Amino acid sequence: MPETVPAGLIAILRGVRPDEVLDIAEGIVAAGFSAIEVPLNSPDPLDSIAALVERFGNDLEIGAGTVLTADQVRDCKRAGARIIVAPDTDAEVIRTALGMGLTPYPGAATPTEAFAAIKAGATKVKLFPSSAVGISGMRAWSEVLPTGTELFPVGGVGVDNAAEWRGAGAAGLGLGSSLYRRGDRPDDVRVRAEAIASAWVHTN
């Protein structure tokens, strides 16, 4: 990972296929992202995760998204996943991930949900959808959440506001459609990844 890119950028490859995932990931890894997440509602997601782990597992964290059950956490672990990203705050998913040595990123849309995630053991919280919470909302959350809680805005983040989110205290960003959409060419994803990484570096 380039030393000039701070940690925290997570690529969300929703809809990616196993036969294309490595080519798509090349530019993301080169741009300095910290992690790649394959949502479980993608085609054969565990195959994509396993392929990414084999190729890039030493370079960045590979994991699964849209994880809704403890059984899915176990399946992801067997595929080599290291991070477990969820759209909701499910204590069983969080505790199962932690018990298996994985890092959970539960999704929270309110401070109440964020506190529930923290009570279950999470230290990293996916702020989702961040477009609804807003940057001012995230600042307000940060005032009351326990010290050390890391917030990762997802949904409505991209090259235009990456620096603003980081300047407001976001620990990282989850980049979905602003980085990759089903059917995108690897070169297009690489260009977007580089632009987002550059914006993340150049915080106002």
PDB file of C-alpha atoms in Angstrom:
ATOM      1  CA  MET A   1       0.000   0.000   0.000  1.00  0.00           C
ATOM      2  CA  PRO A   2       1.407   3.449  -0.860  1.00  0.00           C
ATOM      3  CA  GLU A   3       2.585   5.136   2.327  1.00  0.00           C
ATOM      4  CA  THR A   4       0.940   8.413   1.289  1.00  0.00           C
ATOM      5  CA  VAL A   5      -2.573   6.932   1.570  1.00  0.00           C
ATOM      6  CA  PRO A   6      -3.900   6.807   5.157  1.00  0.00           C
ATOM      7  CA  ALA A   7      -5.698   3.667   6.223  1.00  0.00           C
ATOM      8  CA  GLY A   8      -9.450   3.456   6.117  1.00  0.00           C
ATOM      9  CA  LEU A   9     -10.697   3.090   2.543  1.00  0.00           C
ATOM     10  CA  ILE A  10     -12.894   0.032   1.994  1.00  0.00           C
ATOM     11  CA  ALA A  11     -13.957  -0.968  -1.534  1.00  0.00           C
ATOM     12  CA  ILE A  12     -17.451  -2.467  -1.769  1.00  0.00           C
ATOM     13  CA  LEU A  13     -17.700  -4.681  -4.854  1.00  0.00           C
ATOM     14  CA  ARG A  14     -21.407  -5.420  -4.905  1.00  0.00           C
ATOM     15  CA  GLY A  15     -22.337  -7.593  -7.874  1.00  0.00           C
ATOM     16  CA  VAL A  16     -18.786  -8.555  -8.836  1.00  0.00           C
ATOM     17  CA  ARG A  17     -18.259 -12.050 -10.308  1.00  0.00           C
ATOM     18  CA  PRO A  18     -15.458 -14.453  -9.357  1.00  0.00           C
ATOM     19  CA  ASP A  19     -14.144 -14.481 -12.930  1.00  0.00           C
ATOM     20  CA  GLU A  20     -13.575 -10.717 -12.901  1.00  0.00           C
ATOM     21  CA  VAL A  21     -12.901  -9.868  -9.271  1.00  0.00           C
ATOM     22  CA  LEU A  22      -9.101 -10.110  -9.422  1.00  0.00           C
ATOM     23  CA  ASP A  23      -8.844  -7.780 -12.407  1.00  0.00           C
ATOM     24  CA  ILE A  24     -11.199  -5.304 -10.737  1.00  0.00           C
ATOM     25  CA  ALA A  25      -9.226  -5.471  -7.495  1.00  0.00           C
ATOM     26  CA  GLU A  26      -5.824  -4.800  -9.048  1.00  0.00           C
ATOM     27  CA  GLY A  27      -6.382  -1.058  -9.380  1.00  0.00           C
ATOM     28  CA  ILE A  28      -8.006  -0.811  -5.959  1.00  0.00           C
ATOM     29  CA  VAL A  29      -5.019  -2.440  -4.288  1.00  0.00           C
ATOM     30  CA  ALA A  30      -2.592  -0.264  -6.257  1.00  0.00           C
ATOM     31  CA  ALA A  31      -4.479   2.878  -5.205  1.00  0.00           C
ATOM     32  CA  GLY A  32      -3.807   2.088  -1.553  1.00  0.00           C
ATOM     33  CA  PHE A  33      -7.191   0.964  -0.231  1.00  0.00           C
ATOM     34  CA  SER A  34      -7.149  -0.794   3.136  1.00  0.00           C
ATOM     35  CA  ALA A  35      -9.816  -3.415   2.475  1.00  0.00           C
ATOM     36  CA  ILE A  36     -12.088  -5.001  -0.110  1.00  0.00           C
ATOM     37  CA  GLU A  37     -15.565  -6.191   0.774  1.00  0.00           C
ATOM     38  CA  VAL A  38     -17.647  -8.544  -1.377  1.00  0.00           C
ATOM     39  CA  PRO A  39     -21.328  -8.341  -0.361  1.00  0.00           C
ATOM     40  CA  LEU A  40     -22.985 -11.714   0.043  1.00  0.00           C
ATOM     41  CA  ASN A  41     -25.732 -10.775  -2.432  1.00  0.00           C
ATOM     42  CA  SER A  42     -23.134 -10.859  -5.218  1.00  0.00           C
ATOM     43  CA  PRO A  43     -22.758 -13.872  -7.552  1.00  0.00           C
ATOM     44  CA  ASP A  44     -20.832 -16.668  -5.768  1.00  0.00           C
ATOM     45  CA  PRO A  45     -19.420 -14.228  -3.195  1.00  0.00           C
ATOM     46  CA  LEU A  46     -17.457 -16.790  -1.196  1.00  0.00           C
ATOM     47  CA  ASP A  47     -15.557 -17.796  -4.337  1.00  0.00           C
ATOM     48  CA  SER A  48     -14.652 -14.147  -4.930  1.00  0.00           C
ATOM     49  CA  ILE A  49     -13.546 -13.725  -1.327  1.00  0.00           C
ATOM     50  CA  ALA A  50     -11.376 -16.835  -1.473  1.00  0.00           C
ATOM     51  CA  ALA A  51      -9.757 -15.670  -4.718  1.00  0.00           C
ATOM     52  CA  LEU A  52      -9.064 -12.217  -3.288  1.00  0.00           C
ATOM     53  CA  VAL A  53      -7.561 -13.696  -0.130  1.00  0.00           C
ATOM     54  CA  GLU A  54      -5.249 -15.930  -2.139  1.00  0.00           C
ATOM     55  CA  ARG A  55      -4.032 -13.072  -4.374  1.00  0.00           C
ATOM     56  CA  PHE A  56      -4.142 -10.015  -2.114  1.00  0.00           C
ATOM     57  CA  GLY A  57      -4.530 -11.314   1.436  1.00  0.00           C
ATOM     58  CA  ASN A  58      -1.052 -10.107   2.413  1.00  0.00           C
ATOM     59  CA  ASP A  59      -1.658  -6.609   1.016  1.00  0.00           C
ATOM     60  CA  LEU A  60      -4.988  -5.627   2.562  1.00  0.00           C
ATOM     61  CA  GLU A  61      -7.954  -7.008   4.459  1.00  0.00           C
ATOM     62  CA  ILE A  62     -10.504  -9.021   2.525  1.00  0.00           C
ATOM     63  CA  GLY A  63     -13.998  -9.534   3.826  1.00  0.00           C
ATOM     64  CA  ALA A  64     -17.707  -9.909   3.281  1.00  0.00           C
ATOM     65  CA  GLY A  65     -20.577  -7.466   3.306  1.00  0.00           C
ATOM     66  CA  THR A  66     -24.328  -7.699   3.829  1.00  0.00           C
ATOM     67  CA  VAL A  67     -23.663 -10.362   6.459  1.00  0.00           C
ATOM     68  CA  LEU A  68     -26.914 -10.989   8.330  1.00  0.00           C
ATOM     69  CA  THR A  69     -26.492 -14.214  10.316  1.00  0.00           C
ATOM     70  CA  ALA A  70     -23.971 -16.023  12.475  1.00  0.00           C
ATOM     71  CA  ASP A  71     -23.965 -18.928  10.001  1.00  0.00           C
ATOM     72  CA  GLN A  72     -22.927 -16.532   7.261  1.00  0.00           C
ATOM     73  CA  VAL A  73     -20.085 -15.291   9.457  1.00  0.00           C
ATOM     74  CA  ARG A  74     -18.848 -18.876   9.749  1.00  0.00           C
ATOM     75  CA  ASP A  75     -19.078 -19.385   5.981  1.00  0.00           C
ATOM     76  CA  CYS A  76     -17.095 -16.200   5.400  1.00  0.00           C
ATOM     77  CA  LYS A  77     -14.441 -17.282   7.874  1.00  0.00           C
ATOM     78  CA  ARG A  78     -13.998 -20.552   5.973  1.00  0.00           C
ATOM     79  CA  ALA A  79     -13.526 -18.551   2.757  1.00  0.00           C
ATOM     80  CA  GLY A  80     -10.739 -16.572   4.415  1.00  0.00           C
ATOM     81  CA  ALA A  81     -12.582 -13.344   5.243  1.00  0.00           C
ATOM     82  CA  ARG A  82     -11.068 -11.130   7.927  1.00  0.00           C
ATOM     83  CA  ILE A  83     -13.741  -8.428   8.127  1.00  0.00           C
ATOM     84  CA  ILE A  84     -17.502  -8.818   8.489  1.00  0.00           C
ATOM     85  CA  VAL A  85     -19.605  -5.870   7.326  1.00  0.00           C
ATOM     86  CA  ALA A  86     -23.330  -5.711   8.050  1.00  0.00           C
ATOM     87  CA  PRO A  87     -26.102  -3.258   7.172  1.00  0.00           C
ATOM     88  CA  ASP A  88     -27.592  -3.595  10.641  1.00  0.00           C
ATOM     89  CA  THR A  89     -26.664  -4.004  14.294  1.00  0.00           C
ATOM     90  CA  ASP A  90     -27.019  -7.680  15.157  1.00  0.00           C
ATOM     91  CA  ALA A  91     -25.377  -8.671  18.421  1.00  0.00           C
ATOM     92  CA  GLU A  92     -25.063 -12.340  17.433  1.00  0.00           C
ATOM     93  CA  VAL A  93     -23.266 -11.467  14.208  1.00  0.00           C
ATOM     94  CA  ILE A  94     -20.922  -9.133  16.072  1.00  0.00           C
ATOM     95  CA  ARG A  95     -20.126 -11.621  18.820  1.00  0.00           C
ATOM     96  CA  THR A  96     -19.681 -14.514  16.390  1.00  0.00           C
ATOM     97  CA  ALA A  97     -17.246 -12.483  14.312  1.00  0.00           C
ATOM     98  CA  LEU A  98     -15.247 -11.441  17.358  1.00  0.00           C
ATOM     99  CA  GLY A  99     -15.225 -14.993  18.674  1.00  0.00           C
ATOM    100  CA  MET A 100     -13.709 -16.183  15.388  1.00  0.00           C
ATOM    101  CA  GLY A 101     -11.028 -13.500  15.378  1.00  0.00           C
ATOM    102  CA  LEU A 102     -12.718 -11.407  12.683  1.00  0.00           C
ATOM    103  CA  THR A 103     -13.378  -7.668  12.732  1.00  0.00           C
ATOM    104  CA  PRO A 104     -17.063  -6.690  12.617  1.00  0.00           C
ATOM    105  CA  TYR A 105     -18.328  -3.489  11.026  1.00  0.00           C
ATOM    106  CA  PRO A 106     -22.006  -3.378  12.065  1.00  0.00           C
ATOM    107  CA  GLY A 107     -24.227  -0.800  10.415  1.00  0.00           C
ATOM    108  CA  ALA A 108     -25.913   1.888  12.483  1.00  0.00           C
ATOM    109  CA  ALA A 109     -28.247   4.691  11.446  1.00  0.00           C
ATOM    110  CA  THR A 110     -28.773   6.150  14.926  1.00  0.00           C
ATOM    111  CA  PRO A 111     -26.679   6.671  18.056  1.00  0.00           C
ATOM    112  CA  THR A 112     -28.858   4.081  19.819  1.00  0.00           C
ATOM    113  CA  GLU A 113     -27.861   1.456  17.250  1.00  0.00           C
ATOM    114  CA  ALA A 114     -24.222   2.499  17.508  1.00  0.00           C
ATOM    115  CA  PHE A 115     -24.296   2.064  21.283  1.00  0.00           C
ATOM    116  CA  ALA A 116     -25.898  -1.375  20.856  1.00  0.00           C
ATOM    117  CA  ALA A 117     -23.084  -2.380  18.502  1.00  0.00           C
ATOM    118  CA  ILE A 118     -20.475  -1.161  20.969  1.00  0.00           C
ATOM    119  CA  LYS A 119     -22.175  -3.008  23.829  1.00  0.00           C
ATOM    120  CA  ALA A 120     -21.908  -6.205  21.758  1.00  0.00           C
ATOM    121  CA  GLY A 121     -18.160  -5.622  21.376  1.00  0.00           C
ATOM    122  CA  ALA A 122     -17.736  -3.662  18.153  1.00  0.00           C
ATOM    123  CA  THR A 123     -15.202  -0.845  17.989  1.00  0.00           C
ATOM    124  CA  LYS A 124     -15.741   0.000  14.312  1.00  0.00           C
ATOM    125  CA  VAL A 125     -19.208   1.132  13.249  1.00  0.00           C
ATOM    126  CA  LYS A 126     -20.522   1.512   9.711  1.00  0.00           C
ATOM    127  CA  LEU A 127     -22.489   4.759   9.614  1.00  0.00           C
ATOM    128  CA  PHE A 128     -25.230   3.818   7.172  1.00  0.00           C
ATOM    129  CA  PRO A 129     -26.691   5.462   5.251  1.00  0.00           C
ATOM    130  CA  SER A 130     -24.258   8.290   5.857  1.00  0.00           C
ATOM    131  CA  SER A 131     -26.140  10.559   3.451  1.00  0.00           C
ATOM    132  CA  ALA A 132     -29.034  10.544   5.932  1.00  0.00           C
ATOM    133  CA  VAL A 133     -26.906  11.025   9.052  1.00  0.00           C
ATOM    134  CA  GLY A 134     -24.735  13.718   7.485  1.00  0.00           C
ATOM    135  CA  ILE A 135     -21.365  15.088   8.507  1.00  0.00           C
ATOM    136  CA  SER A 136     -22.844  17.231  11.280  1.00  0.00           C
ATOM    137  CA  GLY A 137     -24.665  14.159  12.578  1.00  0.00           C
ATOM    138  CA  MET A 138     -21.452  12.152  12.652  1.00  0.00           C
ATOM    139  CA  ARG A 139     -19.754  14.918  14.620  1.00  0.00           C
ATOM    140  CA  ALA A 140     -22.592  14.802  17.151  1.00  0.00           C
ATOM    141  CA  TRP A 141     -22.281  11.007  17.442  1.00  0.00           C
ATOM    142  CA  SER A 142     -18.549  11.350  18.049  1.00  0.00           C
ATOM    143  CA  GLU A 143     -19.197  13.598  21.028  1.00  0.00           C
ATOM    144  CA  VAL A 144     -21.084  10.894  22.913  1.00  0.00           C
ATOM    145  CA  LEU A 145     -19.681   7.564  21.702  1.00  0.00           C
ATOM    146  CA  PRO A 146     -16.874   5.948  23.733  1.00  0.00           C
ATOM    147  CA  THR A 147     -13.356   7.116  23.006  1.00  0.00           C
ATOM    148  CA  GLY A 148     -11.771   4.849  20.424  1.00  0.00           C
ATOM    149  CA  THR A 149     -14.953   4.134  18.486  1.00  0.00           C
ATOM    150  CA  GLU A 150     -14.209   4.404  14.765  1.00  0.00           C
ATOM    151  CA  LEU A 151     -16.937   5.560  12.387  1.00  0.00           C
ATOM    152  CA  PHE A 152     -16.971   4.524   8.724  1.00  0.00           C
ATOM    153  CA  PRO A 153     -19.518   6.436   6.597  1.00  0.00           C
ATOM    154  CA  VAL A 154     -21.076   4.360   3.817  1.00  0.00           C
ATOM    155  CA  GLY A 155     -23.719   5.416   1.321  1.00  0.00           C
ATOM    156  CA  GLY A 156     -23.371   8.754  -0.404  1.00  0.00           C
ATOM    157  CA  VAL A 157     -19.604   9.062  -0.033  1.00  0.00           C
ATOM    158  CA  GLY A 158     -17.180   9.524  -2.907  1.00  0.00           C
ATOM    159  CA  VAL A 159     -14.451  11.645  -4.397  1.00  0.00           C
ATOM    160  CA  ASP A 160     -16.389  14.898  -3.902  1.00  0.00           C
ATOM    161  CA  ASN A 161     -16.745  14.601  -0.137  1.00  0.00           C
ATOM    162  CA  ALA A 162     -14.066  12.139   0.994  1.00  0.00           C
ATOM    163  CA  ALA A 163     -11.820  14.876   2.375  1.00  0.00           C
ATOM    164  CA  GLU A 164     -14.710  16.541   4.200  1.00  0.00           C
ATOM    165  CA  TRP A 165     -15.686  13.299   5.921  1.00  0.00           C
ATOM    166  CA  ARG A 166     -12.092  12.630   6.986  1.00  0.00           C
ATOM    167  CA  GLY A 167     -11.716  16.194   8.210  1.00  0.00           C
ATOM    168  CA  ALA A 168     -14.814  15.695  10.362  1.00  0.00           C
ATOM    169  CA  GLY A 169     -13.251  12.678  12.044  1.00  0.00           C
ATOM    170  CA  ALA A 170     -14.278   9.650   9.946  1.00  0.00           C
ATOM    171  CA  ALA A 171     -11.864   6.766  10.463  1.00  0.00           C
ATOM    172  CA  GLY A 172     -12.506   5.538   6.934  1.00  0.00           C
ATOM    173  CA  LEU A 173     -15.040   5.289   4.141  1.00  0.00           C
ATOM    174  CA  GLY A 174     -16.912   2.455   2.489  1.00  0.00           C
ATOM    175  CA  LEU A 175     -17.052   3.109  -1.261  1.00  0.00           C
ATOM    176  CA  GLY A 176     -19.740   1.328  -3.228  1.00  0.00           C
ATOM    177  CA  SER A 177     -21.377   2.689  -6.365  1.00  0.00           C
ATOM    178  CA  SER A 178     -19.045   5.699  -6.440  1.00  0.00           C
ATOM    179  CA  LEU A 179     -16.206   3.211  -7.029  1.00  0.00           C
ATOM    180  CA  TYR A 180     -17.699   0.122  -8.676  1.00  0.00           C
ATOM    181  CA  ARG A 181     -20.927  -0.812 -10.378  1.00  0.00           C
ATOM    182  CA  ARG A 182     -21.735  -4.199 -11.821  1.00  0.00           C
ATOM    183  CA  GLY A 183     -20.221  -4.458 -15.304  1.00  0.00           C
ATOM    184  CA  ASP A 184     -17.597  -1.720 -14.865  1.00  0.00           C
ATOM    185  CA  ARG A 185     -14.258  -2.183 -16.594  1.00  0.00           C
ATOM    186  CA  PRO A 186     -11.136  -2.615 -14.436  1.00  0.00           C
ATOM    187  CA  ASP A 187      -9.514   0.503 -15.894  1.00  0.00           C
ATOM    188  CA  ASP A 188     -12.510   2.645 -14.950  1.00  0.00           C
ATOM    189  CA  VAL A 189     -12.472   1.294 -11.399  1.00  0.00           C
ATOM    190  CA  ARG A 190      -8.737   1.961 -11.141  1.00  0.00           C
ATOM    191  CA  VAL A 191      -9.185   5.603 -12.168  1.00  0.00           C
ATOM    192  CA  ARG A 192     -11.970   6.108  -9.623  1.00  0.00           C
ATOM    193  CA  ALA A 193      -9.953   4.368  -6.895  1.00  0.00           C
ATOM    194  CA  GLU A 194      -6.970   6.616  -7.514  1.00  0.00           C
ATOM    195  CA  ALA A 195      -9.145   9.741  -7.456  1.00  0.00           C
ATOM    196  CA  ILE A 196     -10.835   8.725  -4.194  1.00  0.00           C
ATOM    197  CA  ALA A 197      -7.510   7.844  -2.553  1.00  0.00           C
ATOM    198  CA  SER A 198      -6.095  11.216  -3.605  1.00  0.00           C
ATOM    199  CA  ALA A 199      -9.101  13.042  -2.165  1.00  0.00           C
ATOM    200  CA  TRP A 200      -8.795  11.067   1.081  1.00  0.00           C
ATOM    201  CA  VAL A 201      -5.160  12.122   1.385  1.00  0.00           C
ATOM    202  CA  HIS A 202      -5.783  15.800   0.703  1.00  0.00           C
ATOM    203  CA  THR A 203      -7.996  16.559   3.657  1.00  0.00           C
ATOM    204  CA  ASN A 204      -9.073  20.158   4.099  1.00  0.00           C
TER     205      ASN A 204
END
